[in-house]
Amino acid sequence: MSERVVFERVRALDPITRVDDVRDIAVADGVIAAEAPRDAERVDGTGLVLAPGLVDLHTHLREPGDEHKETVATGTRAAAAGGYTAVAAMANTDPPADNAAIVQAVRDLAAAAGSCDVFPVGAITRGLEGAALAEMGEMVEAGVRVFSDDGRSVPTARLLRNALMYAKAFPVEIVLAEHAEDASLIEGGQMHEGARSASLGLAGRPAEAEEVIVARDLAVARACGGRLHLCHLSSARAVELVRRAKADGVRVTAEVTPHHLVGTDDDLVAYDTMKKMNPPLRTAEDRAALRAGLADGTIDAIATDHAPHAVEEKDLEFDLAPPGTIGLETALAVVLTHLVEPGVVSLMRAIEALTSAPARILGAADHGGPLEHGRPANLVVFDPAGEWTVEAPFASKARNSAFLGERLRGRVRFTMLRGTFTVANGKPTR
């Protein structure tokens, strides 16, 4: 049941209208209300920030197939705890989301959980095998707007071109999201290839693996006019390639993760498997380029690449442990602590990259703002000064966080999905 509530004297940030002011925000009947209902609950918003609910372009919910890592219910609960009202569920489940039946099953599980809207991402190729295109048409009819073989790149330029051309034929905008790593250059790689990998005796995954695919994909998108999105950029040269492509009019967007904006390959000196991910953490120079790209809009959105694993899977030797970190519950605080407070990006730009920009890419029209009367009350309210330590237990089923033990600032106090609290006073309600 939707709430009747007024957040009084709250700092309201609207990334679409660019309005940043202190005011009362009323919610009633699932929407932002023009006037406060007489029987509304009053919440003191002094010192708090209210913004559109966060939107994640890149979440691994693991269901179906890997429910020992995460489920749709636990993953969306983690999303709500982190201030998210919508997430894109990646297609590399078991079986993969390469047909409308799997897409609908994931959507039904999310609806039953009720914590967060889930927008299933469809596979580009059947079975994620990189051979034949999946049944994109039936998935578009089922509401899918983003397709990806995340975890691997589309293997050939020809297949990518066919997918982009096919996507253009639909009456709605369809986005192809690429995991940009050349498989032939990363085989056996455990971390970024460079001086640090050599000193640690670990096989490397070179930045060139990303740059080769980014350059290829941009060239194909330029030639056919298709709509391309690049997942989790990690290298400086890839950022520059995207910057030039945008200047040339290529229809491309890009995302970056909080962990790539914060960490470097130097963080792996202790062989910490929590900091092992694909693409890998790279150099300080790469990190600086990612931050600059986010600040100037070359990189559109911040995405978590939330990748839960079971405890026993991460508690292995570095070369045996799977890559990935959870991120839904820490993303906002990491961005506030490491990017906003030091002045790398403004709070408005950070909120834009976490809300309106990913909502636009995902086609999630009810999310990402603006904060206008009559709009669905998909909202987050957070305390930018609230300090906390990243530690288990999490709302997620997993605990493989790259930020374990770190002291962060920025605590989610309330999350609302269509006017219903999914988080109240800092605690998930479901």
XYZ file of C-alpha atoms in Angstrom:
430
model
C 0.000 0.000 0.000
C 1.385 3.411 -0.938
C 2.289 5.845 1.813
C 0.998 9.335 2.556
C 4.093 11.154 3.689
C 5.786 14.543 3.596
C 9.557 14.911 3.656
C 9.920 18.310 5.291
C 12.800 20.706 4.631
C 14.633 18.134 2.503
C 17.251 19.068 -0.072
C 15.683 18.014 -3.377
C 18.024 17.253 -6.295
C 16.442 16.919 -9.727
C 19.005 15.817 -12.341
C 16.644 16.579 -15.222
C 15.546 20.112 -14.343
C 18.858 20.760 -12.514
C 16.927 22.214 -9.571
C 18.710 21.897 -6.229
C 16.727 23.447 -3.374
C 15.342 22.842 0.104
C 11.590 22.259 0.210
C 8.831 19.899 1.308
C 8.137 16.892 -0.929
C 4.747 15.227 -0.469
C 3.820 11.710 -1.590
C 0.312 10.311 -1.865
C -1.396 7.642 -3.953
C 1.941 6.462 -5.339
C 2.982 9.775 -6.881
C 4.627 13.048 -5.939
C 1.729 15.156 -4.700
C 1.084 18.857 -5.246
C -0.197 19.253 -1.688
C 0.425 17.412 1.535
C -2.482 15.209 2.617
C -3.872 16.177 6.019
C -3.215 12.720 7.430
C 0.311 12.440 6.002
C 3.218 11.176 8.074
C 5.798 13.916 8.595
C 9.480 13.101 8.155
C 12.097 15.655 9.166
C 14.351 15.969 6.122
C 16.791 18.460 7.646
C 20.278 17.571 6.392
C 18.931 14.867 4.091
C 18.961 14.705 0.279
C 15.983 13.512 -1.772
C 16.527 12.415 -5.367
C 14.962 10.099 -7.936
C 15.518 6.467 -7.050
C 18.812 5.098 -8.333
C 18.815 3.029 -11.537
C 21.401 0.326 -12.246
C 22.206 -0.674 -15.806
C 24.227 -3.727 -14.834
C 23.054 -6.166 -12.159
C 23.606 -9.899 -11.952
C 20.680 -11.409 -10.053
C 21.878 -14.971 -10.785
C 18.371 -16.436 -11.015
C 17.640 -18.829 -12.687
C 20.492 -21.246 -12.194
C 22.796 -19.829 -9.511
C 20.472 -19.232 -6.605
C 23.244 -20.206 -4.185
C 24.890 -16.886 -5.110
C 21.842 -14.597 -5.252
C 18.151 -14.650 -6.068
C 15.873 -12.059 -7.590
C 14.363 -11.517 -4.135
C 17.679 -11.018 -2.303
C 19.234 -9.028 -5.128
C 16.341 -6.598 -5.363
C 16.296 -6.268 -1.580
C 19.964 -5.285 -1.779
C 19.094 -2.834 -4.529
C 16.438 -1.159 -2.388
C 18.842 -1.010 0.563
C 21.258 0.872 -1.676
C 18.619 3.357 -2.849
C 17.758 1.690 -6.167
C 14.240 1.549 -7.553
C 15.132 -0.096 -10.886
C 17.840 -2.473 -12.071
C 18.689 -4.161 -15.362
C 19.119 -7.916 -14.839
C 21.863 -9.255 -17.089
C 21.161 -12.190 -19.350
C 23.987 -14.564 -18.365
C 21.889 -16.780 -16.133
C 21.515 -20.561 -16.455
C 19.674 -20.970 -18.739
C 20.401 -17.605 -20.332
C 17.677 -15.015 -20.874
C 17.586 -15.604 -24.631
C 13.819 -16.021 -24.944
C 10.614 -14.388 -23.750
C 9.810 -17.163 -21.268
C 12.954 -16.573 -19.193
C 12.443 -12.809 -19.408
C 8.900 -13.125 -18.075
C 9.973 -15.519 -15.318
C 12.528 -13.009 -14.019
C 9.983 -10.208 -14.227
C 7.429 -12.296 -12.292
C 9.946 -13.086 -9.547
C 10.713 -9.387 -9.190
C 7.044 -8.475 -9.005
C 6.505 -11.066 -6.275
C 9.451 -9.687 -4.268
C 8.210 -6.110 -4.607
C 11.469 -4.398 -3.648
C 12.564 -2.954 -6.972
C 11.557 -2.845 -10.626
C 13.580 -5.271 -12.749
C 14.185 -4.728 -16.452
C 15.496 -8.026 -17.871
C 18.293 -7.719 -20.427
C 17.982 -10.145 -23.314
C 20.854 -12.138 -24.795
C 22.157 -10.986 -28.175
C 23.038 -14.522 -29.251
C 21.297 -17.809 -28.631
C 22.643 -19.416 -25.483
C 25.253 -16.634 -25.254
C 27.269 -18.800 -27.625
C 28.164 -16.049 -30.098
C 26.902 -17.979 -33.130
C 23.287 -17.169 -34.042
C 21.155 -14.239 -32.962
C 18.700 -14.942 -30.161
C 14.942 -14.495 -30.542
C 15.220 -10.738 -30.183
C 11.842 -10.084 -31.772
C 9.838 -12.043 -29.216
C 11.828 -10.476 -26.385
C 11.157 -6.985 -27.713
C 7.467 -7.865 -27.745
C 7.911 -8.937 -24.107
C 9.252 -5.486 -23.249
C 13.027 -5.955 -23.491
C 14.866 -2.814 -24.633
C 18.515 -3.729 -23.929
C 20.390 -6.788 -25.207
C 23.801 -8.038 -24.108
C 25.986 -11.133 -24.047
C 27.691 -9.666 -20.966
C 30.609 -11.709 -19.747
C 31.857 -11.952 -23.314
C 31.922 -9.801 -26.424
C 30.003 -10.476 -29.594
C 32.789 -12.461 -31.283
C 32.747 -11.024 -34.813
C 32.122 -7.634 -36.363
C 29.752 -9.242 -38.843
C 27.520 -10.695 -36.126
C 27.534 -7.387 -34.263
C 26.573 -5.542 -37.437
C 23.715 -7.984 -38.061
C 22.449 -7.465 -34.502
C 22.657 -3.665 -34.742
C 20.883 -3.634 -38.092
C 18.175 -5.971 -36.825
C 17.683 -3.810 -33.731
C 17.141 -0.750 -35.919
C 14.123 -2.400 -37.539
C 12.002 -2.263 -34.383
C 9.633 0.676 -33.778
C 11.201 1.300 -30.348
C 14.830 2.091 -29.577
C 16.827 -1.056 -28.894
C 20.246 -0.828 -27.288
C 23.049 -3.387 -27.661
C 25.312 -3.404 -24.602
C 28.797 -4.807 -25.098
C 31.280 -6.351 -22.684
C 34.367 -5.072 -24.479
C 37.193 -7.589 -24.092
C 38.888 -9.493 -26.906
C 38.793 -13.145 -25.835
C 42.065 -13.963 -27.581
C 43.955 -11.394 -25.492
C 42.599 -12.235 -22.047
C 42.758 -16.029 -21.936
C 44.182 -17.085 -18.566
C 44.505 -13.478 -17.388
C 43.937 -12.760 -13.693
C 44.490 -8.996 -13.401
C 45.574 -5.958 -15.418
C 48.674 -6.702 -17.450
C 51.531 -4.441 -16.389
C 54.324 -3.948 -13.903
C 52.155 -4.971 -10.966
C 51.004 -8.251 -12.546
C 54.632 -9.062 -13.345
C 55.710 -8.407 -9.760
C 52.897 -10.585 -8.408
C 53.510 -13.388 -10.881
C 49.962 -13.285 -12.234
C 48.954 -13.549 -15.890
C 47.582 -10.305 -17.238
C 44.528 -9.037 -19.101
C 45.878 -6.115 -21.144
C 44.044 -2.835 -21.645
C 44.396 -3.475 -25.375
C 41.836 -6.276 -25.037
C 39.226 -3.643 -24.202
C 40.460 -1.039 -26.668
C 40.404 -3.424 -29.641
C 36.736 -4.278 -29.096
C 35.720 -0.702 -28.311
C 37.356 0.504 -31.546
C 35.732 -2.295 -33.557
C 32.287 -1.747 -32.090
C 32.410 2.013 -32.585
C 33.418 1.548 -36.217
C 30.530 -0.868 -36.812
C 28.035 1.390 -35.025
C 29.257 4.370 -37.048
C 28.814 2.452 -40.300
C 25.303 1.134 -39.645
C 23.880 3.783 -37.339
C 23.017 1.290 -34.615
C 22.580 2.106 -30.923
C 25.551 0.889 -28.902
C 26.236 0.913 -25.170
C 29.632 0.020 -23.725
C 29.678 -1.724 -20.366
C 32.118 -1.112 -17.492
C 34.866 0.860 -19.279
C 38.220 0.445 -17.547
C 40.994 1.928 -19.720
C 42.089 5.453 -20.608
C 42.313 4.822 -24.338
C 38.814 3.343 -24.414
C 37.488 6.540 -22.829
C 39.220 8.621 -25.491
C 37.818 6.427 -28.256
C 34.304 7.000 -26.919
C 34.924 10.736 -26.590
C 35.966 10.980 -30.240
C 33.101 8.789 -31.409
C 30.540 10.947 -29.641
C 32.060 14.039 -31.246
C 31.633 12.304 -34.620
C 27.955 11.608 -33.954
C 28.155 7.883 -33.219
C 25.117 6.741 -31.209
C 27.011 5.391 -28.214
C 26.711 5.571 -24.449
C 29.029 4.162 -21.802
C 29.104 3.192 -18.148
C 31.762 2.890 -15.447
C 31.643 1.054 -12.117
C 32.357 2.493 -8.674
C 35.207 0.031 -8.193
C 36.958 1.131 -11.381
C 36.543 4.761 -10.312
C 38.221 4.026 -6.978
C 40.618 1.085 -7.202
C 43.821 0.335 -9.107
C 45.917 -2.743 -9.764
C 48.100 -1.761 -6.793
C 45.204 -2.873 -4.572
C 45.923 -6.492 -5.471
C 49.311 -6.708 -3.737
C 47.779 -8.913 -1.027
C 46.085 -11.174 -3.623
C 42.683 -10.062 -2.332
C 40.090 -12.009 -4.323
C 37.431 -9.416 -3.419
C 39.247 -7.043 -5.761
C 39.456 -9.502 -8.633
C 37.019 -8.525 -11.379
C 36.550 -8.422 -15.143
C 37.522 -6.105 -16.618
C 40.294 -5.765 -14.041
C 41.296 -2.784 -11.956
C 43.919 -0.930 -13.976
C 46.477 1.799 -13.353
C 46.116 5.146 -11.598
C 46.336 6.795 -15.023
C 43.398 4.718 -16.255
C 41.424 5.612 -13.135
C 42.100 9.320 -13.692
C 40.822 9.036 -17.269
C 37.659 7.272 -16.114
C 36.999 10.014 -13.580
C 37.584 12.722 -16.175
C 35.288 10.917 -18.612
C 32.533 10.721 -16.023
C 32.932 14.395 -15.129
C 32.738 15.653 -18.723
C 29.912 13.322 -19.798
C 31.929 11.061 -22.089
C 30.877 8.300 -19.714
C 27.135 8.607 -19.204
C 26.318 6.425 -16.235
C 27.637 4.720 -13.135
C 26.674 1.026 -13.050
C 27.458 -1.432 -10.277
C 28.144 -4.672 -12.192
C 26.792 -6.283 -9.008
C 28.291 -9.795 -9.219
C 27.502 -11.931 -6.165
C 29.351 -15.152 -5.404
C 29.094 -17.726 -2.638
C 31.578 -17.397 0.217
C 33.366 -20.641 -0.634
C 33.835 -19.553 -4.248
C 35.716 -16.375 -3.344
C 37.649 -18.072 -0.528
C 40.074 -19.737 -2.941
C 43.520 -19.057 -4.355
C 43.518 -15.920 -6.477
C 43.772 -17.713 -9.824
C 40.872 -20.037 -8.929
C 38.453 -17.484 -7.483
C 35.779 -16.074 -9.808
C 35.859 -12.365 -10.677
C 33.329 -9.864 -9.409
C 32.145 -7.762 -6.493
C 28.747 -6.934 -5.104
C 27.921 -3.248 -5.367
C 24.252 -2.338 -5.027
C 24.453 -1.511 -1.316
C 27.694 0.481 -1.507
C 27.565 2.342 -4.837
C 26.011 5.577 -3.588
C 28.289 5.858 -0.563
C 31.398 5.009 -2.584
C 30.571 7.725 -5.105
C 29.826 10.290 -2.389
C 32.968 9.465 -0.410
C 35.507 9.079 -3.207
C 34.169 11.369 -5.941
C 31.780 14.006 -4.588
C 33.534 14.933 -1.341
C 36.980 15.379 -2.993
C 35.382 17.454 -5.781
C 35.999 15.022 -8.646
C 32.346 15.414 -9.693
C 29.521 17.544 -8.343
C 26.701 15.992 -6.370
C 24.305 16.856 -9.198
C 26.502 15.078 -11.776
C 26.833 12.047 -9.517
C 23.066 11.823 -9.042
C 22.533 12.248 -12.790
C 24.933 9.365 -13.520
C 23.132 7.175 -10.990
C 19.545 8.067 -11.952
C 18.365 9.960 -15.042
C 21.191 8.878 -17.361
C 20.808 5.112 -16.792
C 17.010 5.436 -16.814
C 17.176 7.067 -20.237
C 19.474 4.347 -21.614
C 17.299 1.598 -20.146
C 14.057 3.146 -21.355
C 12.739 3.203 -17.766
C 10.357 6.137 -18.217
C 8.931 6.027 -14.673
C 12.372 6.272 -13.096
C 15.163 8.823 -12.942
C 12.984 11.904 -12.404
C 11.964 14.618 -12.813
C 10.700 15.459 -9.318
C 7.410 16.834 -10.568
C 3.843 16.579 -9.323
C 2.108 13.496 -10.664
C 5.298 11.585 -11.353
C 5.646 8.098 -9.816
C 7.175 8.390 -6.371
C 10.282 6.311 -7.097
C 12.615 8.073 -4.704
C 15.669 7.799 -2.486
C 16.371 9.874 0.615
C 19.893 9.719 2.007
C 22.080 11.302 4.647
C 25.240 12.491 2.853
C 27.109 12.801 6.158
C 26.035 9.465 7.630
C 29.096 7.283 8.277
C 29.148 3.517 8.244
C 31.535 0.619 7.819
C 31.083 -1.875 4.982
C 30.630 -5.245 6.641
C 28.505 -8.377 6.544
C 25.696 -9.211 6.785
C 24.348 -7.543 3.666
C 20.817 -7.466 2.305
C 22.357 -9.381 -0.591
C 22.856 -13.105 -0.190
C 26.540 -12.570 -0.941
C 29.297 -10.710 0.903
C 32.058 -10.442 -1.719
C 32.459 -6.673 -1.569
C 35.600 -4.932 -2.819
C 34.989 -2.331 -0.099
C 34.798 -4.650 2.925
C 36.056 -2.904 6.049
C 36.054 0.558 4.480
C 34.535 3.533 6.272
C 32.145 5.391 3.959
C 29.888 8.424 4.149
C 26.376 8.419 2.731
C 23.559 6.332 4.219
C 20.246 5.534 2.603
C 17.423 6.433 4.974
C 14.394 5.813 2.751
C 13.701 4.214 -0.602
C 10.248 4.430 -2.168
C 8.880 2.389 -5.060
C 5.698 3.957 -6.423
C 5.078 5.597 -3.079
C 5.656 2.492 -0.951
C 8.607 2.293 1.416
C 11.032 -0.470 0.452
C 13.503 0.996 2.945
C 12.369 2.946 6.014
C 14.703 4.446 8.585
C 17.610 2.661 6.963
C 16.098 -0.852 7.047
C 14.592 -2.851 4.148
C 10.881 -3.379 4.680
C 10.684 -6.660 2.777
